[in-house]
mmCIF file of C-alpha atoms and ligand atoms in Angstrom:
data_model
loop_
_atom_site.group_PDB
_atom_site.id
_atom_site.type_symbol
_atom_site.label_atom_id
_atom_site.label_comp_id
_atom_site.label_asym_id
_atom_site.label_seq_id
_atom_site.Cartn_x
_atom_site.Cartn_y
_atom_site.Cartn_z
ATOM 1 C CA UNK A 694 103.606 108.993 89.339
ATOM 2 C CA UNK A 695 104.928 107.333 92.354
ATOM 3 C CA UNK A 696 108.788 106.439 92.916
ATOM 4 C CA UNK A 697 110.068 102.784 92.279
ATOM 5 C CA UNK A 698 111.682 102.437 95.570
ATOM 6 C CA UNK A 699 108.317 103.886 97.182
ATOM 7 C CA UNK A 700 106.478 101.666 95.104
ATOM 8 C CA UNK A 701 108.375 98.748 96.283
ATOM 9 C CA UNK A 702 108.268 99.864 99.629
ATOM 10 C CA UNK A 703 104.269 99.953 99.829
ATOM 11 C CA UNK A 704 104.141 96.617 98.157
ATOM 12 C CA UNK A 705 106.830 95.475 100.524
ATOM 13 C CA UNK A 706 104.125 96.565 103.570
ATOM 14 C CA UNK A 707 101.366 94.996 101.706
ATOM 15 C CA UNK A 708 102.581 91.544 102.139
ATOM 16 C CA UNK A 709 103.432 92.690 105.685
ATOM 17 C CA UNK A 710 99.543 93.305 106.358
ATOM 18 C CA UNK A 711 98.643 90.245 104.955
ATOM 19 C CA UNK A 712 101.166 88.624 107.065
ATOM 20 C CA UNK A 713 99.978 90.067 110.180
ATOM 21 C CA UNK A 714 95.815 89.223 109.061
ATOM 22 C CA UNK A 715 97.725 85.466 108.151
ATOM 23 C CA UNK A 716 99.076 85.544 112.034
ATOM 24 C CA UNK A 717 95.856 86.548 113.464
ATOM 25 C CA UNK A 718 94.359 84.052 112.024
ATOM 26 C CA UNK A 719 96.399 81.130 112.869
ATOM 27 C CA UNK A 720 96.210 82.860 116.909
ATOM 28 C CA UNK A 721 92.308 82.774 116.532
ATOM 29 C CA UNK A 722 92.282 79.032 115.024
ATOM 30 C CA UNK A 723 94.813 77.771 118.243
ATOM 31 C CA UNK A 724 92.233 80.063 120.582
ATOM 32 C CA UNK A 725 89.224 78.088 119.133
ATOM 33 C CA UNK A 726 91.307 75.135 119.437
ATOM 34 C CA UNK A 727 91.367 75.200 123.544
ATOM 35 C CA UNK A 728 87.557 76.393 123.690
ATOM 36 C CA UNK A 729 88.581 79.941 124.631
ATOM 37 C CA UNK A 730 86.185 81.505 121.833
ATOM 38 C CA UNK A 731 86.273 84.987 123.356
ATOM 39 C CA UNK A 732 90.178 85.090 122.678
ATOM 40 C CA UNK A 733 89.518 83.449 119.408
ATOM 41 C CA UNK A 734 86.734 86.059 117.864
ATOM 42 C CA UNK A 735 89.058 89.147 119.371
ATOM 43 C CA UNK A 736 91.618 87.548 116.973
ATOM 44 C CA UNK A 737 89.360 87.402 113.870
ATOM 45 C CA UNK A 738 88.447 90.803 114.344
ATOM 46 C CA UNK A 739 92.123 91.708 114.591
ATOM 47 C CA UNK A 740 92.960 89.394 111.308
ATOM 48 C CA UNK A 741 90.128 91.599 109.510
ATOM 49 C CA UNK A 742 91.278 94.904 110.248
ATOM 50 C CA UNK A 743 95.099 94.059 109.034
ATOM 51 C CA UNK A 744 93.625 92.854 106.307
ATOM 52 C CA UNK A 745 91.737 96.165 105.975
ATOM 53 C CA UNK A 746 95.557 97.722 106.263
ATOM 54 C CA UNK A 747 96.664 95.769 103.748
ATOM 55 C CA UNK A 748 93.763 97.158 101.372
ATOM 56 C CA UNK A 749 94.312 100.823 102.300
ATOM 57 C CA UNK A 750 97.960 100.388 100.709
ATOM 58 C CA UNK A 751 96.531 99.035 97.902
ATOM 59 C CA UNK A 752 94.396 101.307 96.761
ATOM 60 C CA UNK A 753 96.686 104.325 97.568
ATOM 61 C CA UNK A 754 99.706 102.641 95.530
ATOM 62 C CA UNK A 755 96.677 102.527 92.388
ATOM 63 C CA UNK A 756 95.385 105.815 93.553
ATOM 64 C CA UNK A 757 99.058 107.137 92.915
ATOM 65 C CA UNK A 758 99.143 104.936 89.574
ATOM 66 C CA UNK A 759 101.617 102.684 91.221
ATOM 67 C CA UNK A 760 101.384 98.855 90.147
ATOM 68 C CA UNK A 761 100.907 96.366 92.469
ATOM 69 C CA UNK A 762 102.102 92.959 93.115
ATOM 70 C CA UNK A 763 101.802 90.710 95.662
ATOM 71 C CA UNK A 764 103.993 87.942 96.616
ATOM 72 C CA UNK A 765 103.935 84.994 98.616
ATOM 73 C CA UNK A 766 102.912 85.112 102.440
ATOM 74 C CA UNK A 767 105.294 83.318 104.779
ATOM 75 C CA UNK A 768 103.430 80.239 106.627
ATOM 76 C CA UNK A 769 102.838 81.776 110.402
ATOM 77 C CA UNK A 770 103.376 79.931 113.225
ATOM 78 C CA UNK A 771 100.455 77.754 114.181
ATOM 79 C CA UNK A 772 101.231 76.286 117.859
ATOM 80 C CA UNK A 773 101.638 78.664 121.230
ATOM 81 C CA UNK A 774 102.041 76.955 124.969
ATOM 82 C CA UNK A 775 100.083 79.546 126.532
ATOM 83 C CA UNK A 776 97.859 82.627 125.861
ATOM 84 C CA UNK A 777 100.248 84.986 127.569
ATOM 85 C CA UNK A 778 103.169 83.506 125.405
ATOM 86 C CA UNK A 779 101.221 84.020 122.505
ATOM 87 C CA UNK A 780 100.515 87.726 123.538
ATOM 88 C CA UNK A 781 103.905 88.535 123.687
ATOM 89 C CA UNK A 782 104.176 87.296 120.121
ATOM 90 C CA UNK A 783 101.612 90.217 119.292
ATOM 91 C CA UNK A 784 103.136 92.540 120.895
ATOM 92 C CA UNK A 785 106.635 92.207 119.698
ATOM 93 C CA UNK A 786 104.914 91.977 116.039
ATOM 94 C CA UNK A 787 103.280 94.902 116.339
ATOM 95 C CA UNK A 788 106.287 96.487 117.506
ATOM 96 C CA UNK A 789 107.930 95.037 114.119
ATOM 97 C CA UNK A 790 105.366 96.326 112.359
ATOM 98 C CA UNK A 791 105.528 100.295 114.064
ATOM 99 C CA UNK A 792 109.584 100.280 112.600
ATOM 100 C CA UNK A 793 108.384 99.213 109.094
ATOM 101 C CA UNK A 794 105.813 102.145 108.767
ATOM 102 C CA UNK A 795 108.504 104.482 110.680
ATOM 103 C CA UNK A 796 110.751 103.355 107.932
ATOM 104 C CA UNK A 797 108.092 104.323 105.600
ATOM 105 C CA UNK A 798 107.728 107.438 106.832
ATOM 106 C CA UNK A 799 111.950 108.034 106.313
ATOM 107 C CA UNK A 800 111.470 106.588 102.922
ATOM 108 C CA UNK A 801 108.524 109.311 102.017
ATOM 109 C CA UNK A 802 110.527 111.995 103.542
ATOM 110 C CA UNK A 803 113.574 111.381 102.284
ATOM 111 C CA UNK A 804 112.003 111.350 98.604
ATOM 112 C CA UNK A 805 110.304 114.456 99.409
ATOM 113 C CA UNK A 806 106.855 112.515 98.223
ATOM 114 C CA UNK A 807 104.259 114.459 100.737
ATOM 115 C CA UNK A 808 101.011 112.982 99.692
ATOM 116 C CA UNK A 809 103.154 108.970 100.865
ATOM 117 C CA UNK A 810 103.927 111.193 104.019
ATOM 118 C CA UNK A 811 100.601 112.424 104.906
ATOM 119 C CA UNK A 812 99.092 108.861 103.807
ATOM 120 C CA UNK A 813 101.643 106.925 106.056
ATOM 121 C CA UNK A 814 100.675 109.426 109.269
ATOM 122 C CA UNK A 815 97.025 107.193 109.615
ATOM 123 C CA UNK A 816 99.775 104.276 110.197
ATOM 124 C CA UNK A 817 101.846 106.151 112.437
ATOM 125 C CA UNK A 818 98.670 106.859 114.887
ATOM 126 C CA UNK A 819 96.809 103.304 114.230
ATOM 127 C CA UNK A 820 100.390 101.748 115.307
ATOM 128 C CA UNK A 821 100.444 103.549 118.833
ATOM 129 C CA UNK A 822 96.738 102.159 119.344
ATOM 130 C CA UNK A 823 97.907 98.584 117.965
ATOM 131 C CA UNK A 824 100.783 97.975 120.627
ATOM 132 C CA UNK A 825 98.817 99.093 123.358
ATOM 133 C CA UNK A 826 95.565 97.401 122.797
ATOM 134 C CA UNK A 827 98.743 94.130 122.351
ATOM 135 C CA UNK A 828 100.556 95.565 125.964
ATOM 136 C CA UNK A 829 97.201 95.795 127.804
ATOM 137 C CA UNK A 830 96.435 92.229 127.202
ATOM 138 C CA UNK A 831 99.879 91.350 127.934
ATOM 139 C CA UNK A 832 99.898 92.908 130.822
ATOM 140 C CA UNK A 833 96.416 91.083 132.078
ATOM 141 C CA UNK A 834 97.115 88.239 131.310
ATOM 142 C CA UNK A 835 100.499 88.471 133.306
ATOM 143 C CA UNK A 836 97.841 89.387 136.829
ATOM 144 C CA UNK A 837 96.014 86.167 136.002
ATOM 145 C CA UNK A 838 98.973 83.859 135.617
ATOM 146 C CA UNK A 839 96.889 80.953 134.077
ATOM 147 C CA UNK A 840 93.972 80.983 136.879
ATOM 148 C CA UNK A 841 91.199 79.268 134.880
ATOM 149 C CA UNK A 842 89.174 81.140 136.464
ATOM 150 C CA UNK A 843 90.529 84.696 135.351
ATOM 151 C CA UNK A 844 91.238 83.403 131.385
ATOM 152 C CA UNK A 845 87.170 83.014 131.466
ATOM 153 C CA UNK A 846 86.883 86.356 132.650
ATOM 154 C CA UNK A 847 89.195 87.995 130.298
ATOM 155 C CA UNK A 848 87.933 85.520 127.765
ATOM 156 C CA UNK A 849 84.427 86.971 127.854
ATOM 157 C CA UNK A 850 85.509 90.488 127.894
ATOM 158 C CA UNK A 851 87.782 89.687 124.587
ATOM 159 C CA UNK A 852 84.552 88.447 122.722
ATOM 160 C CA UNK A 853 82.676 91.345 123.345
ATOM 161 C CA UNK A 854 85.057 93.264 120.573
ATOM 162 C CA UNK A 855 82.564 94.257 118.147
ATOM 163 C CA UNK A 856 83.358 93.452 114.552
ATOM 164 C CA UNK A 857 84.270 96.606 112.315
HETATM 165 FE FE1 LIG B 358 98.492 96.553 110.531
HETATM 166 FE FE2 LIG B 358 98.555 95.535 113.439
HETATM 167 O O1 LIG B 358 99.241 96.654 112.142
#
């Protein structure tokens, strides 16, 4: 049986997830919103696989007989000024989102539970990958500056993410 503050922690995280596929979503609806529907399917894509996070706590807090419960999901924001604005959004998020599972991680260890440990290390490796998929957009977009001509470029390339 799992512990109550590690219980609470993974529910904590599941609202997180769906936070982050709640985000994702709102980015791809302002992408579609200014016709840039490359930007706007990377974004779905994105929204689907935190959603897919959010699932892989949830069955490992029922696989360890934990209960779960979900709570509300904070409204995200819904307006940016400019895709590289927004990208820096992601990219600090994601950053958020590496010191909650790193805070997991202290959690598990601290508590000695191995199996939350070895569950949470997925996370720890997915996280690296998430803030630098984020930082090379980020960093694009920054070589563009907002040349319409270089947003179409990117704008293709970002709608050629294959859905998982
Ligand atoms: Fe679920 Fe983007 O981290």
């Amino acid at each position: 049986m799992i512990k109550e503050n590690i219980k609470d922690a993974l529910n904590k995280q599941i609202n997180a997830e769906l936070y982050s596929a709640y985000l994702y979503l709102s980015m791809s609806a302002y992408f579609s919103s200014i016709n840039l529907k490359g930007f706007a399917s990377w974004m779905r894509v994105q929204a689907r696989e935190e959603f897919g996070h959010a699932m892989k706590f949830f069955d490992y807090l029922q696989e360890r007989g934990g209960r779960v419960k979900l709570t509300a999901i904070q409204e995200p924001p819904s307006d940016w000024e400019f895709p590289l604005q927004l990208f820096e959004q992601v990219y600090e998020h994601e950053q958020k989102v590496t010191a909650m599972i790193d805070e997991l991680v202290n959690i598990a260890q601290s508590e000695k539970d191995h199996a939350t440990n070895n569950f949470l290390q997925w996370f720890v490796a997915e996280q690296v990958e998430e803030e630098s998929s984020a930082d090379e957009i980020v960093q694009r977009l920054k070589l563009i500056k907002d040349t319409k001509s270089g947003l179409f470029m990117l704008d293709q390339k970002l709608g050629q993410r294959p859905a998982k």
